[in-house]
Coordinates of C-alpha atoms and ligand atoms in Angstrom, one line a residue:
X1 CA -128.7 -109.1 315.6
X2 CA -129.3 -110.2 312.5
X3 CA -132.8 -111.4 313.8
X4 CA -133.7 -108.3 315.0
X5 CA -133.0 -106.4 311.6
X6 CA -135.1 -108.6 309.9
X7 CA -138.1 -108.1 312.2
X8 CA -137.4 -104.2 312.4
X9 CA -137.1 -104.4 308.0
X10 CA -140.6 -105.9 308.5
X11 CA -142.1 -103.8 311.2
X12 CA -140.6 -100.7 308.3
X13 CA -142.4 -102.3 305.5
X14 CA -145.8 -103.0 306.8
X15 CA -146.1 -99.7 308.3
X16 CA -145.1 -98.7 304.6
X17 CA -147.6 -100.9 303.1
X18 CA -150.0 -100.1 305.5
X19 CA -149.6 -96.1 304.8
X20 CA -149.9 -97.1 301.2
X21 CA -153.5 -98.6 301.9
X22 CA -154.4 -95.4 303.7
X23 CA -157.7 -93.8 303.3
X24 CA -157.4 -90.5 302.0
X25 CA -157.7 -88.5 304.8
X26 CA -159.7 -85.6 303.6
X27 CA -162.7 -87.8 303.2
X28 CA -166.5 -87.5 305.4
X29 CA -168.2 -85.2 307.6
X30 CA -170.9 -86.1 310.1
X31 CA -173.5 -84.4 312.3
X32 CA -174.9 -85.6 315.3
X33 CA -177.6 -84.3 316.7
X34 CA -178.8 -85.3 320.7
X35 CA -182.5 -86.0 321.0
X36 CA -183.7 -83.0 323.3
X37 CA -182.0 -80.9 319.9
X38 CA -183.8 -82.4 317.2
X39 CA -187.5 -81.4 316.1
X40 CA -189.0 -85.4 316.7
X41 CA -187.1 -85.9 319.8
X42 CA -185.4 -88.4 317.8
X43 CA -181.6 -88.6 318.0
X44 CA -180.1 -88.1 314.4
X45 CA -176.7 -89.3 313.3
X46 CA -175.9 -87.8 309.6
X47 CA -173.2 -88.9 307.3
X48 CA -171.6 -88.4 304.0
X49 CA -169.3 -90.9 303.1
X50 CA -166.5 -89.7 300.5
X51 CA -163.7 -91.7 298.7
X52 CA -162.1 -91.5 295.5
X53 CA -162.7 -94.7 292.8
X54 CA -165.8 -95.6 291.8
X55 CA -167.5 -97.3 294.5
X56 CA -170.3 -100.1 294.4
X57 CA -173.2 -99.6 297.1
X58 CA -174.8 -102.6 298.4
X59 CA -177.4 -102.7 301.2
X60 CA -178.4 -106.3 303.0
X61 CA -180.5 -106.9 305.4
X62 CA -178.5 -109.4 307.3
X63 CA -180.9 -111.7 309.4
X64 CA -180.7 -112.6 313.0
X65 CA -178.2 -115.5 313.8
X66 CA -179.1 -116.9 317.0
X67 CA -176.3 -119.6 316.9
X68 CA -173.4 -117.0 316.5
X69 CA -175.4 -114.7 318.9
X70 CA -175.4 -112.1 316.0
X71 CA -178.0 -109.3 315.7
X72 CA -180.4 -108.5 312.6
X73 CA -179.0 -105.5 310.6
X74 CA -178.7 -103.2 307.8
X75 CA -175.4 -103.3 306.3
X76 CA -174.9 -100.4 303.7
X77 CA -172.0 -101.9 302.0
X78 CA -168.6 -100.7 299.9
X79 CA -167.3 -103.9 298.6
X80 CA -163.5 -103.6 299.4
X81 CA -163.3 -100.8 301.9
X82 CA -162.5 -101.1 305.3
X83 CA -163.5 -97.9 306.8
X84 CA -166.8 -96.6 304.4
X85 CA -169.4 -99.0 305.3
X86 CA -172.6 -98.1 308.0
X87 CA -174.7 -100.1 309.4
X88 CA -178.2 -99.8 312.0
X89 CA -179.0 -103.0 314.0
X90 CA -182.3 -104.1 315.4
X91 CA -181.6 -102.7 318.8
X92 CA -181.7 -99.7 316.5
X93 CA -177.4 -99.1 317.1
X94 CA -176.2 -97.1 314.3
X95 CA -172.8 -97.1 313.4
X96 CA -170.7 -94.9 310.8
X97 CA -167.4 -93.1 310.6
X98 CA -164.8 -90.4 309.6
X99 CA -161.0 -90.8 308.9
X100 CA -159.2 -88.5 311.7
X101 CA -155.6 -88.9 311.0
X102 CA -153.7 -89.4 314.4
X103 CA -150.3 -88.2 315.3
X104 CA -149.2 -91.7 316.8
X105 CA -146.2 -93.7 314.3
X106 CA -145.8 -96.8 316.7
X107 CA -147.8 -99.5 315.8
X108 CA -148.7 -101.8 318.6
X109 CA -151.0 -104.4 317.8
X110 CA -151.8 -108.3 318.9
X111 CA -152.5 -110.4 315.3
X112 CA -152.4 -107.8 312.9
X113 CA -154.5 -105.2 314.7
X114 CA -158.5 -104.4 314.2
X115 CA -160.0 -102.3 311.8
X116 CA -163.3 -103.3 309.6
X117 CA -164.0 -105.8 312.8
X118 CA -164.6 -102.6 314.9
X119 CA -167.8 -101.4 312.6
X120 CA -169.2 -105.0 312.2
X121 CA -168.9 -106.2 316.1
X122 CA -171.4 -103.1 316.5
X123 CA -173.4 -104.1 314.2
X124 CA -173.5 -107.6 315.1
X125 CA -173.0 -107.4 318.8
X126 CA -174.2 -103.9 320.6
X127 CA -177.3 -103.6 322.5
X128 CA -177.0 -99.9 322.5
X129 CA -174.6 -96.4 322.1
X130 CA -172.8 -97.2 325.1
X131 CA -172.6 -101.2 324.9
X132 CA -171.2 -100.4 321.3
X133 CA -168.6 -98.1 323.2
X134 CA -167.6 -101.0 325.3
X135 CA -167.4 -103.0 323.1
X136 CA -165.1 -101.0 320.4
X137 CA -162.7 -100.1 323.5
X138 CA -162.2 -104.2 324.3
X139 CA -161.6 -105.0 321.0
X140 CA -158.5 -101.6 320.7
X141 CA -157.3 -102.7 323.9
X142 CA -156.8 -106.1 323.1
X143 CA -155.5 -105.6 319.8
X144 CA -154.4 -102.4 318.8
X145 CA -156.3 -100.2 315.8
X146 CA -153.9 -100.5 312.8
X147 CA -154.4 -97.6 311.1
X148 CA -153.3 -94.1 312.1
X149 CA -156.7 -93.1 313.8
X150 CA -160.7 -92.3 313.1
X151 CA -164.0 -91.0 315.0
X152 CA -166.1 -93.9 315.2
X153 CA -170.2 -92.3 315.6
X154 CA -172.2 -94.9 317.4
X155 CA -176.1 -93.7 318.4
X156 CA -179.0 -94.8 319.7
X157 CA -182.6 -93.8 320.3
X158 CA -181.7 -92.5 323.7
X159 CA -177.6 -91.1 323.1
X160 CA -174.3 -90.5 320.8
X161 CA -171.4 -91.1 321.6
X162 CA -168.1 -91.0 319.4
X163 CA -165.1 -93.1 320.1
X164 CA -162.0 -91.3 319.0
X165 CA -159.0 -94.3 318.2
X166 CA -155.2 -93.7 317.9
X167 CA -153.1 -95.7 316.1
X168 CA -152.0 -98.7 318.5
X169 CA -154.2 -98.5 321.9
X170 CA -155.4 -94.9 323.2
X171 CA -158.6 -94.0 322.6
X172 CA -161.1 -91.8 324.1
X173 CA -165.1 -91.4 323.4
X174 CA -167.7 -88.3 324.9
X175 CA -171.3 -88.9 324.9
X176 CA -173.3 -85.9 322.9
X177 CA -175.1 -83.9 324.8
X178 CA -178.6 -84.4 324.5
X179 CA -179.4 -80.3 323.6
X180 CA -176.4 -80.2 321.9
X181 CA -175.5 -80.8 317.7
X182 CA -171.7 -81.5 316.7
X183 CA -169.9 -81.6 313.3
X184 CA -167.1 -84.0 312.6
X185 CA -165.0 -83.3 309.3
X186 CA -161.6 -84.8 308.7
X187 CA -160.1 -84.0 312.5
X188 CA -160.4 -85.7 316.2
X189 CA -164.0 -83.7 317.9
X190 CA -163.3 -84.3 321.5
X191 CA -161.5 -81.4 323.2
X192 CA -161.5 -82.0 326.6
X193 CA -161.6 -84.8 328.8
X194 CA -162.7 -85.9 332.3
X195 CA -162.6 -89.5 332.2
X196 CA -164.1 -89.3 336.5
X197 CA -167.2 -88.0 334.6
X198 CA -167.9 -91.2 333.2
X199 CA -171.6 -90.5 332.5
X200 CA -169.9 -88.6 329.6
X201 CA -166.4 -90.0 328.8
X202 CA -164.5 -93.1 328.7
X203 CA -161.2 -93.9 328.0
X204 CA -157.2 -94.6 328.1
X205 CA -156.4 -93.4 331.5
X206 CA -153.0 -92.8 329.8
X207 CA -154.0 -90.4 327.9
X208 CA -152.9 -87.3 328.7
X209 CA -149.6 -88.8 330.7
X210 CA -148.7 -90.3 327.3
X211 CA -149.5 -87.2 325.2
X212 CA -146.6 -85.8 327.8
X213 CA -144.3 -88.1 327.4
X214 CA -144.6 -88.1 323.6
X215 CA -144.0 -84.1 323.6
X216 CA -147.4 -83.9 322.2
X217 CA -148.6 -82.3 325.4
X218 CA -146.4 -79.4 327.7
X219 CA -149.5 -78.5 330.6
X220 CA -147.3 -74.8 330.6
X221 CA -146.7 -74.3 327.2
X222 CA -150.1 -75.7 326.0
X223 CA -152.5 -74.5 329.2
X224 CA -155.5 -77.3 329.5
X225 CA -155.5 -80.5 327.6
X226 CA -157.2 -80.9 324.2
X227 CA -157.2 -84.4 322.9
X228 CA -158.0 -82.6 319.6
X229 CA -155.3 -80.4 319.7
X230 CA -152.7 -83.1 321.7
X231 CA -153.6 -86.2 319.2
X232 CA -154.4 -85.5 315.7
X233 CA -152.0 -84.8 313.0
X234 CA -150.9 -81.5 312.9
X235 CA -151.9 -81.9 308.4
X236 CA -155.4 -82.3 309.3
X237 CA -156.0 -79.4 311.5
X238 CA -153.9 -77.2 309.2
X239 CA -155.8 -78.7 306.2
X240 CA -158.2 -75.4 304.8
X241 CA -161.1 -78.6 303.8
X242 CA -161.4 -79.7 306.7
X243 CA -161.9 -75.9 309.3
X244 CA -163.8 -74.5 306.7
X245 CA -166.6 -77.2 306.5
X246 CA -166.4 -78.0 310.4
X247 CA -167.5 -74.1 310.7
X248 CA -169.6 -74.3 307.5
X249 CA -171.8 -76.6 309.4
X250 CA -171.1 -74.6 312.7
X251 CA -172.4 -71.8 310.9
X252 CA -175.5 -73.8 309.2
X253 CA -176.4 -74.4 312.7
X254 CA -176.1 -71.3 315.2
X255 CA -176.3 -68.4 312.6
X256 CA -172.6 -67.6 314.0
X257 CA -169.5 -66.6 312.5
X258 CA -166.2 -68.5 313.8
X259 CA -162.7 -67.5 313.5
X260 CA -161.1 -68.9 309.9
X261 CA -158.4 -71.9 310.1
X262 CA -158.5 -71.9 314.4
X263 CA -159.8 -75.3 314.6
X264 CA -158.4 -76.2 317.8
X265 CA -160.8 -73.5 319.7
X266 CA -164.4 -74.7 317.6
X267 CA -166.6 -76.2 320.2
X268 CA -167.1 -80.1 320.6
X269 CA -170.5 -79.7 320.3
X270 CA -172.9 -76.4 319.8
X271 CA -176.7 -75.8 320.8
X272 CA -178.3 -75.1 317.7
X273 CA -180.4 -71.8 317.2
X274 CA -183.5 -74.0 316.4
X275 CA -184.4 -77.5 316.8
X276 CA -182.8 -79.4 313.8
X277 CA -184.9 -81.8 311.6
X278 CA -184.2 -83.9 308.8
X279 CA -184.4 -81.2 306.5
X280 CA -181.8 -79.2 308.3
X281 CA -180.0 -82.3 308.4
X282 CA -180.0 -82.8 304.3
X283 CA -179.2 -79.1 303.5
X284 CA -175.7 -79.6 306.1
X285 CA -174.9 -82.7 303.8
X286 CA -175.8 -80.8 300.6
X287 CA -173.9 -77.9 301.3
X288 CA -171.6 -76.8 298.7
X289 CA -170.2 -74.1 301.5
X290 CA -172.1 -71.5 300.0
X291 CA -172.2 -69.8 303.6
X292 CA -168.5 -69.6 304.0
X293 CA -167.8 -69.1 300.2
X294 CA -165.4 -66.1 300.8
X295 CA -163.8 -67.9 302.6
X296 CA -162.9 -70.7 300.0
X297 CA -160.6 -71.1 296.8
X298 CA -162.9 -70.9 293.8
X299 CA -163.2 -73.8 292.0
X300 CA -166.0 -75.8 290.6
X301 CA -169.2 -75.5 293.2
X302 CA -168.8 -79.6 294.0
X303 CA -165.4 -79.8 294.2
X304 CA -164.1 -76.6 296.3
X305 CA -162.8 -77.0 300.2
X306 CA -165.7 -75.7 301.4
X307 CA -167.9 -78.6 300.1
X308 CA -169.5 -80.7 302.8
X309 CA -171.1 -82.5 299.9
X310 CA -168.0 -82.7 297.4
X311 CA -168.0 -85.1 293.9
X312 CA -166.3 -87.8 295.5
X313 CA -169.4 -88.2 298.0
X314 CA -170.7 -91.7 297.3
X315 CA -173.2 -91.8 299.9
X316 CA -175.1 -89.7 302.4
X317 CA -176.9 -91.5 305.1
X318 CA -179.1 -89.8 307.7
X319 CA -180.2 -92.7 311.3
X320 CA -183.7 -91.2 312.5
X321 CA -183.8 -93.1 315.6
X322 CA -187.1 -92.9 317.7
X323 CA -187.2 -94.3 321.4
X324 CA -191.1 -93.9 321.7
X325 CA -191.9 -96.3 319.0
X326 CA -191.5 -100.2 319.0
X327 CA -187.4 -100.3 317.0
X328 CA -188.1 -101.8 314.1
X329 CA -190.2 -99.2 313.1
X330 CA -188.5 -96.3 315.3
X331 CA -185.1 -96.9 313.8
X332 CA -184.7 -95.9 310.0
X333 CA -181.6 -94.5 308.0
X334 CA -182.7 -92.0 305.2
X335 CA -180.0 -92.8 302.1
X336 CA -178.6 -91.9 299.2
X337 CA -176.7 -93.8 296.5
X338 CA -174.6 -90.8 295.6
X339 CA -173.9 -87.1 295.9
X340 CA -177.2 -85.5 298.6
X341 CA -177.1 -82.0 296.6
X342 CA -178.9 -84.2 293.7
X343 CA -180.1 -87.2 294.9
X344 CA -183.3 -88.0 297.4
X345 CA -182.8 -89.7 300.4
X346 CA -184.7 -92.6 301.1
X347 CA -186.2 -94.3 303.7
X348 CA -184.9 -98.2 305.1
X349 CA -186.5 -99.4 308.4
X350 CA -184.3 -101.6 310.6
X351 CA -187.4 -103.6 310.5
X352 CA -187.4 -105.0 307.0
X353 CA -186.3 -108.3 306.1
X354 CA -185.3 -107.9 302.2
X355 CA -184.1 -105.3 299.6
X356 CA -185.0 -104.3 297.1
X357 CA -183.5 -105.7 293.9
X358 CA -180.7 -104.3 292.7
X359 CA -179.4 -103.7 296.1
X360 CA -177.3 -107.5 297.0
X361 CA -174.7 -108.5 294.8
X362 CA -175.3 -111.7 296.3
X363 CA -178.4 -113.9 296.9
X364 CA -177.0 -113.7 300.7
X365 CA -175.4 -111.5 302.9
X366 CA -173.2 -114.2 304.2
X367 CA -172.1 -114.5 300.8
X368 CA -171.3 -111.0 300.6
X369 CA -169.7 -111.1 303.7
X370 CA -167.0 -113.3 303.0
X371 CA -166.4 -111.7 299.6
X372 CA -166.3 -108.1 300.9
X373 CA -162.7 -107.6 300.4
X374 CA -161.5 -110.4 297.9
X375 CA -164.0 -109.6 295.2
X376 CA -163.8 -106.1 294.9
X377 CA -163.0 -105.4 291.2
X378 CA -164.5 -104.5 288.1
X379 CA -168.1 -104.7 289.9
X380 CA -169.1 -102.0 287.4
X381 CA -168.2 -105.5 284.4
X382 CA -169.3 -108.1 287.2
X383 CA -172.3 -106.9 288.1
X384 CA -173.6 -104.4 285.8
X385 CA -177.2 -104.9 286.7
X386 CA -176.9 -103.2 290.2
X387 CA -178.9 -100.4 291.3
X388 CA -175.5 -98.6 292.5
X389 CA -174.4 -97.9 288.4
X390 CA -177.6 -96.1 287.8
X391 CA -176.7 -93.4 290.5
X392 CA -173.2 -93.5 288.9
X393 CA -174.5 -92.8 285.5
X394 CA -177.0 -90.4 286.6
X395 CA -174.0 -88.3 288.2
X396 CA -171.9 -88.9 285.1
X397 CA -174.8 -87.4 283.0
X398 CA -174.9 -84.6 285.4
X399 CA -171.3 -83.3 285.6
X400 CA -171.1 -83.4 281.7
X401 CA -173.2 -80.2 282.3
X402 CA -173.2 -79.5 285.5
X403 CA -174.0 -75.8 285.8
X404 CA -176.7 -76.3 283.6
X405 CA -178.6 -79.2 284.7
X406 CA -178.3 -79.0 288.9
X407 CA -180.7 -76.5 288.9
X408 CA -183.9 -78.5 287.6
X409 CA -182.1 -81.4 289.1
X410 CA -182.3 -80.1 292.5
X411 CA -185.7 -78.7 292.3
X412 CA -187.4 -82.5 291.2
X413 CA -185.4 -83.4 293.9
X414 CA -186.2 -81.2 296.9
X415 CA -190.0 -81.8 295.9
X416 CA -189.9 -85.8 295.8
X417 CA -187.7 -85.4 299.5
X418 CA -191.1 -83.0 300.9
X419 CA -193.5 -85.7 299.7
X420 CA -191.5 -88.5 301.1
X421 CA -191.5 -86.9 304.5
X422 CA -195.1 -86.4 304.2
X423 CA -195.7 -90.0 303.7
X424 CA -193.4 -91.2 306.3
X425 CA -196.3 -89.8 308.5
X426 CA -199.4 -91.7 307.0
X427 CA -197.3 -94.6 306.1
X428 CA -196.1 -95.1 309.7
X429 CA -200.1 -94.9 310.9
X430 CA -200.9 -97.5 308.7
X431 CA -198.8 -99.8 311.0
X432 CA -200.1 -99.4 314.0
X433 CA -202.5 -102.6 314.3
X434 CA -199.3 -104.5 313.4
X435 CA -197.7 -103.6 317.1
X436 CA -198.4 -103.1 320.6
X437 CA -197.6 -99.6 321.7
X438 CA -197.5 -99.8 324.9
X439 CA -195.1 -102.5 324.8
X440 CA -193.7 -101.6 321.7
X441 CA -194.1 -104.9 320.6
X442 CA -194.3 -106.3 317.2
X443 CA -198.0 -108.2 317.4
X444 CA -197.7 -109.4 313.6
X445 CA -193.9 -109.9 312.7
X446 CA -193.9 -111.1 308.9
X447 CA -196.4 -108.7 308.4
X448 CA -194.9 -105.9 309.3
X449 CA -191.7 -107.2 307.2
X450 CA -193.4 -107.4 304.7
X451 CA -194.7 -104.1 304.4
X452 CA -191.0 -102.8 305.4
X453 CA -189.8 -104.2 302.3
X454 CA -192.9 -103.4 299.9
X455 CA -192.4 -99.6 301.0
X456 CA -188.9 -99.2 299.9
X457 CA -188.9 -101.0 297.2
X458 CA -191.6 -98.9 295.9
X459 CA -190.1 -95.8 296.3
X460 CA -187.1 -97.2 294.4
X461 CA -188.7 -98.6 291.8
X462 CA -190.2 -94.6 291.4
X463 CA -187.1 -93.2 292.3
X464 CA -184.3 -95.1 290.2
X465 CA -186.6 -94.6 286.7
X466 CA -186.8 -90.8 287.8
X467 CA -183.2 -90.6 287.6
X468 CA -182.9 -92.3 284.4
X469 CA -180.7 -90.9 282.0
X470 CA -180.8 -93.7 279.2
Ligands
ZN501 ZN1 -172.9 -81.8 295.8

């Protein structure tokens, strides 16, 4: 008896501490756009990442290691967070996330339960979208997902899937359809679900039994099953941030009007009313809700409900991911190092081998790796030289007069992002005798890491004295 308290006292008070460490849940949004909706044929996966503190951004190119059987990647790092860091592989697997607060209490996990492993075996393991599907449901079904639950977006050059996890060991993922775009705020996407359609989903085949048995589910009072509806917690559908930027978006992308604060009935996914490019992409991510602003509370213009891109948006990451080209080249994520309404988004190709400096706080990602949560503090003292503070001061310089500096800000902005675009295009041609395009083979390796690297760091070296306040 006395056992058993104990144990329950200690199941009581790591679920407490483990609610403690919760991410705020009103954090991210993501679009993802299928390859037959995008202009390029490319399949887009767009993110902004939001969290409260002042963050540190890190990028490493983290090299192949054929002893551990880990892949080559781009790891665009949050010292200390277990849920904010993205990465893009050299299969050209990209891998991001938003916090989607489940209903589920019971915590049933093996060793502690997984959580930051789930983003880095993607990285480090998954041949593709649907590998890194696979791969995400062994390791929740072997050891539970500790924290209350979160959309995990996975893409490839070819498809994008997102692999909805519950607290404990139900989960569920729906391959986006290739004509289609979907928005993701702060609440599970995924509707409904035919797991004998497994072209499409995959998951629990409890899922709707346990939904029942939990009283989250009644067939007659509720009519078909939404996982949406049947899973999340009942604060995050209700919340006003989250419906009004998930039809913000909707609205950004079909020129319709849906119903206010009915989340449950907005699509899973909607065909836009043009093909959507990286431009479209940015201007979802920068949105201040301008298109639903009746709709929203006024307050400041970064910091009302209706913001997709809100004040406490440390980074915005766009995955252009091209299956006609050889990966390396054919996989890039477009990123910022703060808020997209005022910052450019540049280019990293999955292909390079180094950052640029002021990107590692560490000479290696190994290093960084094994320091990621224990040396999380005072960076901003530790390691003041880091590119990340001068995107931190830049927004600190803007929000001491906001209304009258975004204007000009935005401007230099939006003309730097139109010439980068336009030298995407000649830049790319100029590496064509480096690979095979047939095979879509690399012909000169270092070479073409080489002139990865040399392209990025250029357009930082530009880009971070641009946005020099000092
Ligand atoms: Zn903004």
């Amino acid at each position: 008896m006395k056992r058993l308290l104990i144990i329950s006292l200690l199941a009581i008070s790591s679920i407490l501490q483990l609610n403690a460490q919760e991410h705020p849940y009103m954090n991210c949004f993501a679009v993802i756009a299928g390859k037959d909706a995008t202009t390029d044929g490319s399949v887009m996966l767009a993110h902004n990442e939001d969290d409260s503190g002042e963050q540190m951004l890190n990028i490493y190119n983290v090299p192949r290691n054929e002893a551990a059987g880990t892949n080559k990647y781009l790891w665009i790092e949050f010292p200390g967070m277990a849920v904010a860091d993205a990465f893009l592989n050299e299969y050209g697997v990209a891998v991001a996330s938003d916090a989607c607060k489940s209903r589920e209490e019971r915590l049933d996990v093996t060793d502690g339960g997984v959580l930051y492993e789930l983003r880095t075996t993607v990285a480090q393991k998954a041949r593709s979208a649907r590998h890194a599907v696979d791969l995400l449901k062994k390791l929740v079904e072997e050891r539970g997902y500790k924290d209350s639950g979160r959309t995990y977006l996975v893409a490839d050059s070819n498809e994008a899937w997102v692999f909805a996890v519950v607290r404990g060991r139900h989960w569920v993922a729906q391959r986006v359809p290739d004509d289609c775009v979907m928005a993701i705020p702060n609440y599970y996407s995924i509707t409904e679900v035919n797991l004998a359609d497994t072209a499409n989903f995959k998951g629990s085949p409890d899922l709707v039994t346990y939904a029942i048995e939990r009283g989250w589910y009644n067939p007659e009072r509720d009519g078909k099953f939404s996982f949406r509806k049947a899973y999340s917690a009942p604060s995050t559908l209700n919340s006003d941030r989250n419906y009004i930027r998930h039809i913000s978006a909707l609205n950004l992308l079909t020129g319709k009007d849906y119903p206010i604060a009915e989340p449950a009935s907005y699509p899973f996914a909607v065909k836009a009313d043009r093909k959507i490019g990286l431009q479209d992409m940015i201007e979802i991510l920068s949105s201040h809700g301008e298109n639903v602003e009746q709709k929203v509370k006024s307050k400041a213009p970064q910091q009302h409900n209706g913001c997709i891109c809100i004040d406490r948006t440390i980074n915005a990451s766009i995955f252009q991911l091209r299956n006609w080209l050889p990966t390396e080249i054919g996989a890039l994520v477009w990123t910022t190092g703060g808020r997209p309404c005022c910052e450019a988004f540049i280019p990293w190709y999955s292909g390079m081998t180094a950052s640029p400096q002021g990107f590692t706080r560490f000479a290696t990602p190994q290093e960084a790796f094994e320091k990621h949560f224990s040396d999380a503090k005072e960076m901003r003292l530790n390691y003041p030289d880091a590119a990340a503070w001068k995107f931190v001061t830049f927004w600190e310089w803007l929000i001491e007069d906001y209304d009258g500096r975004i204007g000009d800000v935005k401007k230099r902005k939006e003309k730097l992002q139109q010439k980068l675009f336009k030298s995407q295009e000649a830049f790319e041609r100029s590496l064509k005798p480096l690979y095979n395009a047939d095979t879509k083979s690399i012909t000169k390796p270092s070479e073409l890491g080489e002139k990865l690297n040399g392209y990025t760091a250029k357009l930082y070296r530009k880009y971070l004295k641009s946005i020099s306040v000092k």
